[in-house]
Amino acid sequence: MSRRLATMRTSTEQQVAAHPSLSPWWRSAVVYQVYLRSFADSNGDGIGDLAGLRSRLPYLSWLGVDALWINPHYPSGGADGGYDIADYRAVDPDYGDVADLEALVADARRLGLKVVLDVVPNHTSDQHPWFQAALADPEAPEASRYHFAPASEEPPNNWRSLFGGPAWSRTPDGRWYLHLFAPEQPDLNWRDPAVAADFEKTLRFWLDRGVSGFRVDVAYGLFKDAELRDNPGTYSPTLFGHGPEQAMTWNQPEVHDVWRRWREITDEYPDTMIVGEVCLADPQEVALYSRPDEMHQSFCFRLLKSGWDTEAFADGVRSALDAFGSVGAPVSWVLGNHDKDRQVTRFGGGALGTARARAAALLMLSLPGSAYLYAGDELGLPQAVVPDEAKTDPIFFRSGGARAGRDGCRIPMPWNDTAGVGFSPDGAADPWLPIPADWSGYAVSAQTRDGGSMLTLYRRALALRAAHPALGSGEARVETAGDVLTVHCAGDDETVRCVVNMGTETVLVRTTGTVLLASSTSVRQSAGSIALPPNTAAWISED
Ligand code: GLC
Ligand code: CA
């Protein structure tokens, strides 16, 4: 029987599994996360903006990604990098206006790129008109859209802010209000139907403007224990991976109904999707947010949290494949984002960290599912040291300086080797975060010309991933032998092995296959084997 006939006789579902081209784009998309404030400044005020991003779309298309997710672009109180939103259906004047966003979406579409926006439903800015109305009048209808408690000596319970300190602050008239993040980010009360109704309006506002979906901030939040009971355990000040010790603040069962409703809304708009930030310790719990009638995807943060360790990586990959597989959702792999130290630095810094980040990129891009790349990781940017006086992150301030904060992974992008690295036009104001003196060494312009650069590696990897469905859309099987991690990615016509040497000795991989791509020129192929030095990876096509 011909292949074509065989395909016609299978069910639609099987066809989709066997033929990635028929499957929705987001299941295997490479999504590039744009930190808007730091991407490209068009008007010289030292702040990245939508027109700047628009001018750099050809770069993203050349790089070979499928979509971009833009960190919050909304008018904001500026207390948490835009995650404190004052108006959900507008654009912050720092970034442009709604027409700029529409123009961006249109240009992106012409280049074959989708645009995904960030939406923040757990909390608003304290500058939001609702919170202002609630402050002015405790009886205002807006007051029930937040969590207020009557004036008293002690806060209503033991809940802590993820950024440090208590999760309750006082209003000028002595009431308490809840903020699981900064005090400028009051938590919304999702038990008030006006909240859900307004977010539905917001989703439609942007979907009607042609965006392809949303990344949902703190999607495991929204609802809190209705009786505000104390959390049972010790608070751990990490951003990712909450467990039973915070049972009253996160992961309440009611939240799943919100995602069911949001799924219905996006289902009205073809080819759109929602990806949730779900920072729960148990991957099975995370996957539940991506059941067929909920969000399309939820981030898998296990690799982002793993050190350079074979078992940690293998377990991260296996547990995610199992968990998401059990609900029929693709895994959304993440190695870097705007909340975590840069990969190169996490993996040991310098040449060592860079070698490992190169190998990790090949690992992530081989795995079935979608892959989220954080702007600047394709350049191998390290975590920058930001002087305390230039820091903006509330984590730094609320921890009394004990935690460095996240500014160091949010430095403006280096585009060329001029003094200002091409982030702003000549003669512009200082960039909103200081750019390290050696940043031009990482510039896009130089790396484009260098066949051995991180950027060239990413570009080749993305081109191969698009050309070989075994990569990104195959069936994956994970294997470890000592410090060698192997992922067998089986496609219809080809199996590609991604082999990563996480140990300290060179290993010989027996194969008659062909090396599609290696993370380093030190990877050598000879008759019947490939020599893989420490901290390198290779993609080997077995047929
Ligand atoms: C998410 C964002 C982070 C933000 C927090 C509060 O974790 O990724 O940047 O600070 O939510 O909105
Ligand atoms: Ca600007």
Coordinates of C-alpha atoms and ligand atoms in Angstrom, one line a residue:
M1 CA 0.0 0.0 0.0
S2 CA 1.3 3.4 -0.9
R3 CA 2.2 5.7 2.0
R4 CA -0.5 8.2 0.9
L5 CA -3.2 5.6 0.9
A6 CA -2.1 4.3 4.3
T7 CA -2.3 7.8 5.7
M8 CA -5.8 8.3 4.3
R9 CA -7.0 5.2 6.1
T10 CA -5.9 6.3 9.6
S11 CA -8.0 8.5 11.8
T12 CA -7.4 12.3 11.8
E13 CA -5.7 12.0 15.1
Q14 CA -3.2 9.5 13.9
Q15 CA -2.6 11.5 10.8
V16 CA -1.7 14.5 13.0
A17 CA 0.7 12.5 15.1
A18 CA 2.4 10.9 12.1
H19 CA 2.5 14.1 10.0
P20 CA 3.6 17.1 11.9
S21 CA 2.7 19.4 9.0
L22 CA -0.9 18.7 9.7
S23 CA -0.6 19.4 13.4
P24 CA -1.3 22.9 14.9
W25 CA 1.7 25.2 14.6
W26 CA 2.2 25.6 18.3
R27 CA 2.7 21.9 19.1
S28 CA 6.3 22.0 17.8
A29 CA 6.9 25.8 17.5
V30 CA 10.1 27.5 18.4
V31 CA 9.0 30.6 20.2
Y32 CA 11.4 33.5 20.8
Q33 CA 10.8 35.5 23.9
V34 CA 11.3 39.2 23.3
Y35 CA 12.2 41.3 26.4
L36 CA 10.6 44.3 24.8
R37 CA 12.3 47.0 27.0
S38 CA 15.7 45.6 26.0
F39 CA 15.3 44.5 22.4
A40 CA 15.7 47.5 20.2
D41 CA 15.1 51.2 20.8
S42 CA 13.8 53.1 17.8
N43 CA 13.5 56.7 19.2
G44 CA 16.6 57.1 21.3
D45 CA 15.0 57.3 24.8
G46 CA 17.1 54.3 25.9
I47 CA 14.1 52.0 26.1
G48 CA 13.3 49.2 23.6
D49 CA 9.9 49.7 21.9
L50 CA 7.5 48.2 19.4
A51 CA 8.9 50.1 16.4
G52 CA 12.4 48.9 17.3
L53 CA 11.2 45.3 17.5
R54 CA 9.4 45.7 14.2
S55 CA 12.6 46.8 12.6
R56 CA 14.3 43.7 13.8
L57 CA 11.7 41.2 12.7
P58 CA 13.8 40.2 9.6
Y59 CA 16.5 39.1 12.1
L60 CA 14.0 36.7 13.8
S61 CA 12.9 35.4 10.5
W62 CA 16.5 34.9 9.4
L63 CA 17.2 33.1 12.7
G64 CA 14.4 30.7 11.9
V65 CA 11.9 30.9 14.8
D66 CA 8.2 30.5 14.3
A67 CA 6.7 32.9 16.8
L68 CA 7.6 35.6 19.3
W69 CA 6.2 36.1 22.7
I70 CA 6.5 39.7 23.9
N71 CA 6.9 40.5 27.6
P72 CA 4.2 42.9 28.9
H73 CA 3.7 45.9 26.7
Y74 CA 0.9 47.5 28.7
P75 CA 0.8 50.8 30.6
S76 CA 2.3 49.9 34.0
G77 CA 3.3 51.3 37.3
G78 CA 6.8 50.1 36.5
A79 CA 7.3 48.3 39.8
D80 CA 8.0 44.8 38.3
G81 CA 9.2 45.1 34.8
G82 CA 5.7 45.7 33.4
Y83 CA 4.1 42.8 35.3
D84 CA 2.1 45.4 37.2
I85 CA -0.5 46.5 34.6
A86 CA -2.5 49.6 34.8
D87 CA -4.5 49.2 31.6
Y88 CA -4.9 45.8 29.9
R89 CA -6.3 47.2 26.6
A90 CA -3.6 49.7 25.7
V91 CA 0.1 50.0 25.0
D92 CA 2.6 51.8 27.4
P93 CA 3.7 55.1 25.7
D94 CA 7.3 54.0 26.3
Y95 CA 6.6 51.2 23.8
G96 CA 4.3 53.0 21.3
D97 CA 0.6 52.6 20.8
V98 CA -2.0 50.1 19.7
A99 CA -1.4 51.0 16.0
D100 CA 2.3 50.1 16.4
L101 CA 1.3 46.7 17.8
E102 CA -1.1 46.1 14.9
A103 CA 1.7 47.1 12.5
L104 CA 4.0 44.7 14.2
V105 CA 1.5 41.8 13.9
A106 CA 1.0 42.6 10.2
D107 CA 4.7 42.7 9.4
A108 CA 5.3 39.6 11.4
R109 CA 2.6 37.8 9.5
R110 CA 4.2 38.7 6.2
L111 CA 7.4 37.1 7.5
G112 CA 5.6 34.0 8.6
L113 CA 6.0 34.9 12.3
K114 CA 3.2 34.7 14.9
V115 CA 2.9 37.2 17.8
V116 CA 2.0 36.0 21.3
L117 CA 1.3 38.6 24.0
D118 CA 1.8 38.3 27.8
V119 CA -1.3 38.6 30.0
V120 CA -1.2 39.0 33.7
P121 CA -4.5 37.9 35.4
N122 CA -3.3 37.2 39.0
H123 CA -2.8 40.8 39.9
T124 CA -3.0 44.4 38.6
S125 CA -0.9 47.4 39.2
D126 CA -1.8 49.5 42.3
Q127 CA -2.2 52.3 39.6
H128 CA -5.1 50.4 38.0
P129 CA -8.3 52.4 38.1
W130 CA -10.0 49.5 40.0
F131 CA -7.5 49.5 42.8
Q132 CA -7.5 53.3 43.0
A133 CA -11.3 53.3 43.3
A134 CA -11.1 50.6 46.0
L135 CA -8.5 52.6 47.9
A136 CA -10.7 55.7 47.8
D137 CA -13.9 54.0 48.9
P138 CA -14.0 50.6 50.8
E139 CA -17.6 50.2 49.7
A140 CA -16.9 50.7 46.0
P141 CA -17.8 47.7 43.7
E142 CA -14.1 47.6 42.7
A143 CA -13.1 46.8 46.3
S144 CA -14.5 43.2 46.0
R145 CA -12.3 42.6 43.0
Y146 CA -9.2 42.5 45.3
H147 CA -8.5 40.9 48.7
F148 CA -9.0 43.5 51.4
A149 CA -9.2 42.7 55.1
P150 CA -10.4 45.0 57.9
A151 CA -7.9 47.0 59.9
S152 CA -6.3 45.0 62.7
E153 CA -2.9 44.7 64.4
E154 CA -1.8 41.5 62.6
P155 CA -2.2 40.6 58.9
P156 CA -5.0 38.1 58.2
N157 CA -2.7 35.1 57.8
N158 CA 0.9 33.9 57.4
W159 CA 1.2 34.2 53.6
R160 CA 4.4 35.5 52.3
S161 CA 5.2 37.5 49.1
L162 CA 7.3 35.6 46.6
F163 CA 9.5 38.7 46.4
G164 CA 10.1 38.7 50.2
G165 CA 8.3 39.9 53.2
P166 CA 4.6 39.5 54.1
A167 CA 2.0 39.2 51.4
W168 CA -0.2 41.7 53.1
S169 CA 0.3 45.5 53.2
R170 CA -1.8 48.3 54.6
T171 CA -3.9 50.8 52.8
P172 CA -3.6 54.5 54.0
D173 CA -6.9 53.9 56.0
G174 CA -5.4 50.9 57.8
R175 CA -7.0 48.0 55.9
W176 CA -4.9 45.1 54.7
Y177 CA -4.7 44.0 51.1
L178 CA -3.1 40.9 49.5
H179 CA -0.1 40.9 47.1
L180 CA 1.7 37.6 46.5
F181 CA 4.3 39.6 44.6
A182 CA 5.2 43.3 45.2
P183 CA 2.9 45.7 47.2
E184 CA 2.4 47.5 43.9
Q185 CA 0.8 44.3 42.5
P186 CA -2.5 43.7 44.5
D187 CA -3.9 40.3 43.8
L188 CA -7.3 40.1 42.1
N189 CA -10.2 38.3 43.6
W190 CA -11.3 35.8 40.9
R191 CA -14.4 35.0 42.9
D192 CA -15.9 38.3 41.8
P193 CA -17.4 37.7 38.3
A194 CA -16.5 41.2 37.1
V195 CA -12.9 40.1 37.1
A196 CA -13.4 37.2 34.7
A197 CA -15.7 39.3 32.5
D198 CA -13.1 42.0 32.1
F199 CA -10.3 39.6 31.2
E200 CA -12.5 38.0 28.5
K201 CA -12.9 41.5 27.0
T202 CA -9.1 41.9 27.1
L203 CA -8.5 38.6 25.4
R204 CA -10.9 39.5 22.6
F205 CA -9.4 43.0 22.3
W206 CA -6.0 41.6 21.3
L207 CA -7.3 38.5 19.4
D208 CA -9.3 40.9 17.3
R209 CA -6.1 42.7 16.5
G210 CA -4.6 39.5 15.0
V211 CA -2.4 38.2 17.8
S212 CA -1.8 34.4 17.9
G213 CA -2.3 33.9 21.6
F214 CA -1.1 34.6 25.1
R215 CA 1.5 33.6 27.6
V216 CA -0.3 33.6 30.9
D217 CA 1.6 35.0 33.8
V218 CA 1.2 33.0 37.1
A219 CA -1.4 30.7 35.6
Y220 CA -1.3 28.5 38.8
G221 CA -2.4 31.5 40.9
L222 CA -5.6 33.6 40.5
F223 CA -7.6 31.8 43.2
K224 CA -6.6 31.6 46.8
D225 CA -8.0 29.5 49.7
A226 CA -11.5 30.9 50.2
E227 CA -11.1 31.0 54.0
L228 CA -7.6 32.5 53.8
R229 CA -6.1 29.7 56.0
D230 CA -2.5 29.8 56.9
N231 CA 0.0 28.0 54.6
P232 CA 1.1 24.8 56.4
G233 CA 4.8 24.8 55.7
T234 CA 7.9 26.8 55.6
Y235 CA 8.1 29.4 52.9
S236 CA 10.9 28.8 50.4
P237 CA 12.0 32.0 48.5
T238 CA 12.3 30.5 45.1
L239 CA 10.4 31.7 42.1
F240 CA 9.8 28.2 40.6
G241 CA 8.3 25.0 41.9
H242 CA 5.8 25.5 44.7
G243 CA 4.7 22.4 46.6
P244 CA 2.3 21.5 49.4
E245 CA 4.0 24.0 51.8
Q246 CA 2.1 26.8 49.9
A247 CA -1.1 24.8 49.5
M248 CA -3.4 27.8 50.3
T249 CA -1.9 30.3 47.9
W250 CA -1.4 28.4 44.6
N251 CA -3.0 25.7 42.5
Q252 CA -6.6 26.0 43.8
P253 CA -9.0 23.7 41.9
E254 CA -11.2 26.6 40.7
V255 CA -8.5 28.0 38.5
H256 CA -9.0 25.2 35.9
D257 CA -12.4 26.6 35.1
V258 CA -10.8 29.8 34.0
W259 CA -8.6 28.0 31.5
R260 CA -11.6 26.1 30.2
R261 CA -13.3 29.4 29.5
W262 CA -10.2 30.9 27.9
R263 CA -9.8 27.8 25.8
E264 CA -13.4 28.3 24.5
I265 CA -12.6 31.9 23.6
T266 CA -9.4 31.1 21.8
D267 CA -11.2 28.3 20.0
E268 CA -13.2 31.0 18.3
Y269 CA -10.0 32.3 16.7
P270 CA -8.3 29.9 14.4
D271 CA -4.6 29.0 15.0
T272 CA -4.4 30.8 18.4
M273 CA -3.0 29.3 21.6
I274 CA -2.4 29.9 25.3
V275 CA 0.8 28.9 27.1
G276 CA 0.7 29.1 30.9
E277 CA 3.4 29.8 33.4
V278 CA 2.7 27.1 36.0
C279 CA 5.5 27.0 38.6
L280 CA 4.5 23.8 40.5
A281 CA 7.0 21.3 41.8
D282 CA 5.1 18.2 40.4
P283 CA 5.2 17.9 36.6
Q284 CA 2.0 15.9 36.7
E285 CA 0.2 18.9 38.4
V286 CA 1.7 21.2 35.8
A287 CA 0.5 19.1 32.9
L288 CA -3.1 19.2 34.3
Y289 CA -3.2 22.8 33.2
S290 CA -2.9 21.6 29.6
R291 CA -5.6 19.0 29.4
P292 CA -7.4 19.1 26.1
D293 CA -10.0 21.6 27.2
E294 CA -7.6 23.9 29.1
M295 CA -4.5 25.9 28.0
H296 CA -2.7 24.5 25.0
Q297 CA 0.6 24.4 26.7
S298 CA 2.2 25.0 30.1
F299 CA 5.9 25.7 30.5
C300 CA 8.2 22.9 31.7
F301 CA 10.7 24.6 33.9
R302 CA 12.7 21.4 34.9
L303 CA 15.6 22.0 32.5
L304 CA 15.8 25.6 33.5
K305 CA 16.2 24.5 37.1
S306 CA 18.6 21.7 36.5
G307 CA 22.4 22.0 37.0
W308 CA 24.8 20.4 34.5
D309 CA 23.9 16.9 35.7
T310 CA 23.0 13.9 33.5
E311 CA 20.4 12.4 35.9
A312 CA 18.8 15.8 36.5
F313 CA 18.5 16.4 32.8
A314 CA 17.3 12.9 32.0
D315 CA 14.8 13.0 34.8
G316 CA 13.6 16.4 33.7
V317 CA 13.0 15.2 30.1
R318 CA 11.5 11.9 31.1
S319 CA 9.1 13.3 33.7
A320 CA 7.9 16.0 31.3
L321 CA 7.4 13.6 28.4
D322 CA 5.4 11.3 30.7
A323 CA 3.3 14.0 32.4
F324 CA 2.4 16.0 29.3
G325 CA 2.0 12.8 27.3
S326 CA -0.6 11.6 29.7
V327 CA -2.8 14.6 28.9
G328 CA -2.0 14.6 25.1
A329 CA -0.2 18.0 25.3
P330 CA 3.2 18.8 23.8
V331 CA 6.0 19.7 26.3
S332 CA 7.0 23.4 26.2
W333 CA 10.7 23.3 26.9
V334 CA 12.5 26.3 28.5
L335 CA 16.2 26.8 29.2
G336 CA 16.2 30.5 29.8
N337 CA 13.8 33.4 30.5
H338 CA 13.6 36.8 32.1
D339 CA 13.4 35.5 35.6
K340 CA 16.5 33.2 35.7
D341 CA 20.2 33.7 35.5
R342 CA 21.5 33.3 32.0
Q343 CA 22.4 29.8 30.9
V344 CA 26.1 30.4 30.2
T345 CA 26.5 31.6 33.8
R346 CA 24.3 28.9 35.3
F347 CA 26.4 26.3 33.6
G348 CA 29.7 27.5 35.0
G349 CA 30.4 30.7 33.1
G350 CA 33.1 31.5 30.5
A351 CA 34.2 29.0 28.0
L352 CA 32.9 26.1 30.1
G353 CA 29.4 27.6 30.5
T354 CA 29.3 28.5 26.9
A355 CA 30.3 25.0 25.7
R356 CA 27.6 23.6 28.0
A357 CA 25.0 26.1 26.8
R358 CA 25.8 25.1 23.2
A359 CA 25.3 21.4 24.0
A360 CA 22.1 22.2 26.0
A361 CA 20.6 24.1 23.0
L362 CA 21.0 21.0 20.8
L363 CA 19.4 18.9 23.5
M364 CA 16.4 21.2 23.9
L365 CA 15.9 21.7 20.1
S366 CA 15.9 17.9 19.5
L367 CA 13.1 17.2 22.0
P368 CA 9.5 16.8 20.8
G369 CA 7.3 19.7 21.6
S370 CA 7.7 23.5 21.5
A371 CA 10.9 25.3 22.5
Y372 CA 11.0 28.7 24.1
L373 CA 14.2 30.7 23.4
Y374 CA 15.0 33.8 25.5
A375 CA 16.3 36.7 23.6
G376 CA 20.1 36.9 23.9
D377 CA 20.5 33.2 24.7
E378 CA 21.2 32.7 21.0
L379 CA 24.1 35.1 21.4
G380 CA 25.4 33.3 24.5
L381 CA 25.0 36.3 26.7
P382 CA 26.2 35.8 30.2
Q383 CA 24.4 37.1 33.3
A384 CA 25.6 40.7 33.6
V385 CA 26.7 42.3 36.8
V386 CA 24.5 45.2 37.4
P387 CA 25.6 47.9 40.0
D388 CA 23.2 48.1 42.9
E389 CA 22.3 51.7 42.1
A390 CA 21.2 50.7 38.6
K391 CA 19.0 47.8 39.7
T392 CA 15.2 47.9 39.2
D393 CA 14.1 44.4 40.3
P394 CA 11.8 44.4 43.4
I395 CA 13.3 41.0 44.4
F396 CA 16.6 42.9 45.1
F397 CA 14.9 45.6 47.1
R398 CA 12.4 43.4 49.0
S399 CA 15.2 41.0 50.1
G400 CA 17.2 43.9 51.4
G401 CA 19.9 43.1 48.8
A402 CA 20.2 39.5 49.8
R403 CA 19.0 38.3 46.4
A404 CA 20.7 39.8 43.4
G405 CA 17.5 40.1 41.4
R406 CA 16.8 39.6 37.7
D407 CA 18.2 42.7 36.1
G408 CA 21.4 40.9 35.0
C409 CA 19.4 38.8 32.4
R410 CA 17.5 41.8 31.1
I411 CA 20.3 43.9 29.6
P412 CA 19.7 45.5 26.2
M413 CA 20.6 43.4 23.2
P414 CA 24.0 44.0 21.4
W415 CA 23.3 44.4 17.7
N416 CA 26.7 45.7 16.5
D417 CA 30.2 46.7 17.6
T418 CA 29.6 50.4 18.0
A419 CA 29.9 52.0 21.5
G420 CA 26.2 51.7 22.1
V421 CA 26.1 48.2 20.6
G422 CA 23.3 49.4 18.2
F423 CA 20.6 49.1 20.8
S424 CA 19.6 52.8 20.4
P425 CA 20.2 55.2 17.5
D426 CA 23.3 57.4 17.7
G427 CA 23.2 60.2 20.2
A428 CA 20.5 58.5 22.3
A429 CA 19.9 58.7 26.0
D430 CA 21.6 56.1 28.2
P431 CA 20.0 52.7 28.0
W432 CA 17.6 51.9 30.8
L433 CA 20.0 49.3 32.2
P434 CA 23.8 49.8 31.8
I435 CA 25.3 47.7 29.1
P436 CA 28.6 46.0 30.1
A437 CA 31.7 47.2 28.4
D438 CA 32.4 43.9 26.6
W439 CA 28.9 43.5 25.3
S440 CA 29.9 44.4 21.7
G441 CA 31.9 41.1 21.6
Y442 CA 28.5 39.3 21.6
A443 CA 27.0 41.5 18.9
V444 CA 24.7 40.0 16.3
S445 CA 26.8 41.6 13.5
A446 CA 30.0 39.9 14.6
Q447 CA 28.4 36.5 15.3
T448 CA 26.6 36.5 11.9
R449 CA 30.0 36.5 10.2
D450 CA 31.5 33.9 12.5
G451 CA 30.8 30.3 11.5
G452 CA 31.7 29.1 15.0
S453 CA 29.5 31.5 16.9
M454 CA 26.6 30.7 19.2
L455 CA 24.3 32.5 16.8
T456 CA 25.4 30.4 13.9
L457 CA 24.9 27.2 15.9
Y458 CA 21.3 28.3 16.8
R459 CA 20.6 29.2 13.2
R460 CA 21.8 25.9 11.8
A461 CA 20.0 24.0 14.5
L462 CA 16.7 25.7 13.8
A463 CA 17.1 25.1 10.0
L464 CA 17.8 21.4 10.6
R465 CA 15.0 21.2 13.1
A466 CA 12.6 22.5 10.4
A467 CA 14.0 20.1 7.8
H468 CA 14.1 17.0 9.9
P469 CA 10.8 16.3 11.6
A470 CA 12.4 13.7 13.8
L471 CA 13.8 16.8 15.6
G472 CA 11.1 18.6 17.5
S473 CA 8.3 16.3 16.3
G474 CA 9.6 12.8 16.8
E475 CA 8.9 10.1 19.4
A476 CA 11.6 10.6 22.0
R477 CA 13.3 7.9 24.2
V478 CA 15.8 9.0 26.8
E479 CA 18.8 6.9 27.9
T480 CA 21.8 7.5 30.1
A481 CA 25.1 5.7 30.3
G482 CA 27.4 7.2 32.9
D483 CA 27.6 10.9 32.1
V484 CA 26.2 10.5 28.6
L485 CA 22.7 11.5 27.9
T486 CA 21.1 10.2 24.7
V487 CA 17.7 11.2 23.3
H488 CA 16.6 8.9 20.4
C489 CA 14.2 11.0 18.3
A490 CA 12.2 8.8 16.0
G491 CA 10.5 10.4 13.0
D492 CA 8.6 8.7 10.2
D493 CA 11.6 8.3 8.0
E494 CA 14.6 8.9 10.2
T495 CA 15.9 8.6 13.7
V496 CA 18.1 11.3 15.0
R497 CA 20.1 10.7 18.1
C498 CA 21.0 13.7 20.3
V499 CA 24.0 12.6 22.3
V500 CA 25.3 14.9 25.1
N501 CA 28.5 14.3 27.0
M502 CA 28.0 15.8 30.5
G503 CA 31.1 14.2 32.0
T504 CA 34.7 15.0 32.1
E505 CA 36.2 12.4 29.7
T506 CA 35.8 12.1 25.9
V507 CA 33.4 9.4 24.9
L508 CA 33.3 7.3 21.8
V509 CA 29.8 6.9 20.3
R510 CA 29.6 3.9 17.9
T511 CA 27.6 4.8 14.8
T512 CA 27.6 4.6 11.1
G513 CA 25.2 7.5 11.0
T514 CA 25.9 11.1 9.8
V515 CA 26.6 14.0 12.1
L516 CA 24.0 16.6 11.2
L517 CA 25.3 19.2 13.7
A518 CA 27.8 19.2 16.5
S519 CA 28.0 21.8 19.3
S520 CA 31.8 22.1 18.9
T521 CA 34.4 21.6 16.2
S522 CA 36.2 19.4 18.6
V523 CA 33.6 16.7 17.9
R524 CA 35.3 14.3 15.5
Q525 CA 33.8 11.6 13.3
S526 CA 35.9 8.6 12.1
A527 CA 34.9 5.3 10.6
G528 CA 32.3 3.7 12.8
S529 CA 32.4 6.2 15.7
I530 CA 32.2 9.8 16.9
A531 CA 34.5 11.2 19.6
L532 CA 32.5 13.5 21.8
P533 CA 34.7 15.6 24.2
P534 CA 33.3 16.7 27.6
N535 CA 30.5 19.3 27.4
T536 CA 29.6 18.8 23.8
A537 CA 26.6 17.4 22.0
A538 CA 25.9 16.1 18.5
W539 CA 22.9 15.3 16.4
I540 CA 23.4 12.0 14.5
S541 CA 21.1 10.9 11.8
E542 CA 20.9 7.1 11.9
D543 CA 19.5 6.5 8.4
Ligands
GLC1 C1 6.0 35.8 36.6 C2 6.9 36.6 35.7 C3 7.8 37.5 36.6 C4 6.9 38.4 37.4 C5 5.9 37.6 38.2 C6 4.8 38.5 38.8 O1 6.7 34.9 37.4 O2 7.6 35.8 34.8 O3 8.7 38.2 35.8 O4 7.7 39.1 38.3 O5 5.2 36.7 37.4 O6 4.0 39.0 37.8
CA2 CA 12.4 53.8 22.7

